[in-house]
């Protein structure tokens, strides 16, 4: 069975994100052994200087590097990464993870240290737009699930969304409403 790790800086606090992550983790169990690892985000003052941010990102990078298994294929999520369709990402998941563990890196509020992005085998962007890093976790898990479903189907003829059931989607109204005000 494929092995996929998602190393995330920061702890999920909002229940609706945690529920979505839990749902996709359960669904992904059919396709892979998923390890979700939350790492502590470095504390910064309210208005940190660029030097303080750099030091915090460097410390987070050290912790992340310690958690990456030897021989893994590392993919850094960052806004400057490559954009792929779900179908293309599905093919890349198969190529990247053929005989090795896939490790996805999701940074905290200030992203990932530049050295981590440079050392990653690939950089992936979900969109040119900026999203909260907690939402990026949900989006990544959804795309992993979709990618594995596309592989299983063997074609892209069925484009029906394999997303959350309507009952789970209703729980998202609490975070969608503030975004559309």
GROMACS .gro file of C-alpha atoms in nm:
model
  181
    1UNK     CA    1   0.000   0.000   0.000
    2UNK     CA    2   0.124   0.350  -0.081
    3UNK     CA    3   0.256   0.565   0.199
    4UNK     CA    4   0.174   0.933   0.214
    5UNK     CA    5   0.277   1.176   0.486
    6UNK     CA    6   0.155   1.531   0.528
    7UNK     CA    7   0.376   1.740   0.756
    8UNK     CA    8   0.184   2.049   0.867
    9UNK     CA    9   0.307   2.343   1.065
   10UNK     CA   10   0.038   2.452   1.308
   11UNK     CA   11  -0.243   2.276   1.491
   12UNK     CA   12  -0.599   2.268   1.359
   13UNK     CA   13  -0.816   2.457   1.604
   14UNK     CA   14  -1.136   2.507   1.407
   15UNK     CA   15  -1.372   2.211   1.433
   16UNK     CA   16  -1.490   2.236   1.072
   17UNK     CA   17  -1.134   2.199   0.939
   18UNK     CA   18  -1.068   1.906   1.174
   19UNK     CA   19  -1.389   1.733   1.063
   20UNK     CA   20  -1.301   1.774   0.695
   21UNK     CA   21  -0.947   1.645   0.753
   22UNK     CA   22  -1.086   1.348   0.945
   23UNK     CA   23  -1.334   1.266   0.669
   24UNK     CA   24  -1.070   1.276   0.394
   25UNK     CA   25  -0.821   1.081   0.606
   26UNK     CA   26  -1.084   0.810   0.646
   27UNK     CA   27  -1.155   0.805   0.271
   28UNK     CA   28  -0.785   0.798   0.184
   29UNK     CA   29  -0.740   0.485   0.396
   30UNK     CA   30  -0.874   0.289   0.101
   31UNK     CA   31  -0.586   0.407  -0.118
   32UNK     CA   32  -0.286   0.472   0.105
   33UNK     CA   33  -0.138   0.464   0.453
   34UNK     CA   34  -0.174   0.830   0.551
   35UNK     CA   35   0.036   0.991   0.823
   36UNK     CA   36  -0.076   1.340   0.926
   37UNK     CA   37   0.187   1.508   1.141
   38UNK     CA   38   0.123   1.844   1.307
   39UNK     CA   39   0.432   2.040   1.404
   40UNK     CA   40   0.442   2.336   1.639
   41UNK     CA   41   0.438   2.677   1.477
   42UNK     CA   42   0.704   2.910   1.613
   43UNK     CA   43   0.562   3.191   1.823
   44UNK     CA   44   0.615   3.539   1.686
   45UNK     CA   45   0.523   3.884   1.812
   46UNK     CA   46   0.212   4.056   1.676
   47UNK     CA   47   0.414   4.247   1.413
   48UNK     CA   48   0.731   4.046   1.356
   49UNK     CA   49   1.032   4.188   1.179
   50UNK     CA   50   1.159   4.012   0.865
   51UNK     CA   51   1.453   3.881   1.071
   52UNK     CA   52   1.218   3.731   1.332
   53UNK     CA   53   1.013   3.562   1.059
   54UNK     CA   54   1.333   3.426   0.898
   55UNK     CA   55   1.452   3.280   1.231
   56UNK     CA   56   1.112   3.122   1.298
   57UNK     CA   57   1.095   2.968   0.951
   58UNK     CA   58   1.452   2.836   0.989
   59UNK     CA   59   1.359   2.668   1.321
   60UNK     CA   60   1.044   2.518   1.169
   61UNK     CA   61   1.253   2.392   0.874
   62UNK     CA   62   1.488   2.209   1.112
   63UNK     CA   63   1.196   2.030   1.276
   64UNK     CA   64   1.042   1.944   0.939
   65UNK     CA   65   1.371   1.800   0.809
   66UNK     CA   66   1.392   1.572   1.114
   67UNK     CA   67   1.049   1.429   1.029
   68UNK     CA   68   1.110   1.358   0.659
   69UNK     CA   69   1.190   0.988   0.614
   70UNK     CA   70   1.503   0.897   0.420
   71UNK     CA   71   1.437   0.831   0.052
   72UNK     CA   72   1.098   1.005   0.049
   73UNK     CA   73   0.976   1.214  -0.244
   74UNK     CA   74   0.914   1.559  -0.094
   75UNK     CA   75   0.656   1.802  -0.230
   76UNK     CA   76   0.641   2.153  -0.084
   77UNK     CA   77   0.310   2.338  -0.100
   78UNK     CA   78   0.377   2.700  -0.183
   79UNK     CA   79   0.213   2.973  -0.387
   80UNK     CA   80   0.502   2.982  -0.634
   81UNK     CA   81   0.473   2.607  -0.700
   82UNK     CA   82   0.338   2.446  -1.015
   83UNK     CA   83  -0.034   2.442  -1.084
   84UNK     CA   84  -0.178   2.111  -1.205
   85UNK     CA   85  -0.520   1.986  -1.303
   86UNK     CA   86  -0.657   1.705  -1.088
   87UNK     CA   87  -0.591   1.461  -1.372
   88UNK     CA   88  -0.227   1.571  -1.410
   89UNK     CA   89  -0.172   1.558  -1.032
   90UNK     CA   90  -0.318   1.206  -1.030
   91UNK     CA   91  -0.057   1.096  -1.284
   92UNK     CA   92   0.220   1.269  -1.091
   93UNK     CA   93   0.114   1.097  -0.769
   94UNK     CA   94   0.159   0.765  -0.943
   95UNK     CA   95   0.497   0.864  -1.088
   96UNK     CA   96   0.631   1.027  -0.772
   97UNK     CA   97   0.509   0.758  -0.534
   98UNK     CA   98   0.578   0.451  -0.742
   99UNK     CA   99   0.824   0.298  -0.497
  100UNK     CA  100   0.873   0.559  -0.231
  101UNK     CA  101   0.683   0.748   0.032
  102UNK     CA  102   0.531   1.082  -0.068
  103UNK     CA  103   0.580   1.361   0.185
  104UNK     CA  104   0.385   1.684   0.145
  105UNK     CA  105   0.499   1.992   0.339
  106UNK     CA  106   0.252   2.260   0.444
  107UNK     CA  107   0.399   2.565   0.617
  108UNK     CA  108   0.243   2.781   0.883
  109UNK     CA  109   0.122   3.140   0.868
  110UNK     CA  110   0.441   3.258   0.699
  111UNK     CA  111   0.484   2.957   0.470
  112UNK     CA  112   0.793   2.741   0.438
  113UNK     CA  113   1.158   2.841   0.466
  114UNK     CA  114   1.311   2.898   0.118
  115UNK     CA  115   1.568   2.623   0.179
  116UNK     CA  116   1.290   2.364   0.223
  117UNK     CA  117   1.126   2.471  -0.101
  118UNK     CA  118   1.460   2.452  -0.280
  119UNK     CA  119   1.536   2.105  -0.141
  120UNK     CA  120   1.193   1.961  -0.227
  121UNK     CA  121   1.166   1.737  -0.531
  122UNK     CA  122   0.860   1.933  -0.641
  123UNK     CA  123   0.669   2.247  -0.549
  124UNK     CA  124   0.290   2.240  -0.571
  125UNK     CA  125   0.050   2.532  -0.567
  126UNK     CA  126  -0.323   2.491  -0.512
  127UNK     CA  127  -0.394   2.830  -0.669
  128UNK     CA  128  -0.233   3.167  -0.731
  129UNK     CA  129  -0.468   3.292  -0.459
  130UNK     CA  130  -0.367   3.286  -0.093
  131UNK     CA  131  -0.550   3.049   0.142
  132UNK     CA  132  -0.517   2.986   0.515
  133UNK     CA  133  -0.267   2.705   0.575
  134UNK     CA  134  -0.535   2.508   0.759
  135UNK     CA  135  -0.760   2.517   0.452
  136UNK     CA  136  -0.465   2.414   0.234
  137UNK     CA  137  -0.450   2.092   0.438
  138UNK     CA  138  -0.812   2.013   0.356
  139UNK     CA  139  -0.762   2.106  -0.010
  140UNK     CA  140  -0.454   1.884  -0.038
  141UNK     CA  141  -0.630   1.583   0.116
  142UNK     CA  142  -0.927   1.633  -0.116
  143UNK     CA  143  -0.697   1.643  -0.420
  144UNK     CA  144  -0.510   1.333  -0.302
  145UNK     CA  145  -0.842   1.153  -0.265
  146UNK     CA  146  -0.957   1.272  -0.607
  147UNK     CA  147  -0.623   1.176  -0.761
  148UNK     CA  148  -0.639   0.822  -0.627
  149UNK     CA  149  -0.999   0.791  -0.748
  150UNK     CA  150  -0.893   0.902  -1.095
  151UNK     CA  151  -0.617   0.639  -1.094
  152UNK     CA  152  -0.864   0.373  -0.982
  153UNK     CA  153  -1.113   0.466  -1.254
  154UNK     CA  154  -0.839   0.457  -1.516
  155UNK     CA  155  -0.990   0.749  -1.702
  156UNK     CA  156  -1.118   1.099  -1.653
  157UNK     CA  157  -1.459   1.038  -1.809
  158UNK     CA  158  -1.637   1.059  -1.473
  159UNK     CA  159  -1.586   1.414  -1.354
  160UNK     CA  160  -1.847   1.391  -1.080
  161UNK     CA  161  -1.704   1.545  -0.767
  162UNK     CA  162  -1.585   1.291  -0.511
  163UNK     CA  163  -1.600   1.565  -0.247
  164UNK     CA  164  -1.767   1.566   0.091
  165UNK     CA  165  -2.127   1.453   0.123
  166UNK     CA  166  -2.386   1.727   0.156
  167UNK     CA  167  -2.422   1.672   0.531
  168UNK     CA  168  -2.051   1.738   0.586
  169UNK     CA  169  -2.052   2.032   0.345
  170UNK     CA  170  -2.322   2.202   0.553
  171UNK     CA  171  -2.070   2.224   0.837
  172UNK     CA  172  -1.859   2.452   0.620
  173UNK     CA  173  -2.123   2.728   0.624
  174UNK     CA  174  -1.967   2.864   0.941
  175UNK     CA  175  -1.644   2.952   0.760
  176UNK     CA  176  -1.788   3.034   0.417
  177UNK     CA  177  -2.024   3.302   0.548
  178UNK     CA  178  -1.747   3.533   0.679
  179UNK     CA  179  -1.559   3.501   0.349
  180UNK     CA  180  -1.849   3.626   0.138
  181UNK     CA  181  -1.940   3.927   0.347
   0.00000   0.00000   0.00000
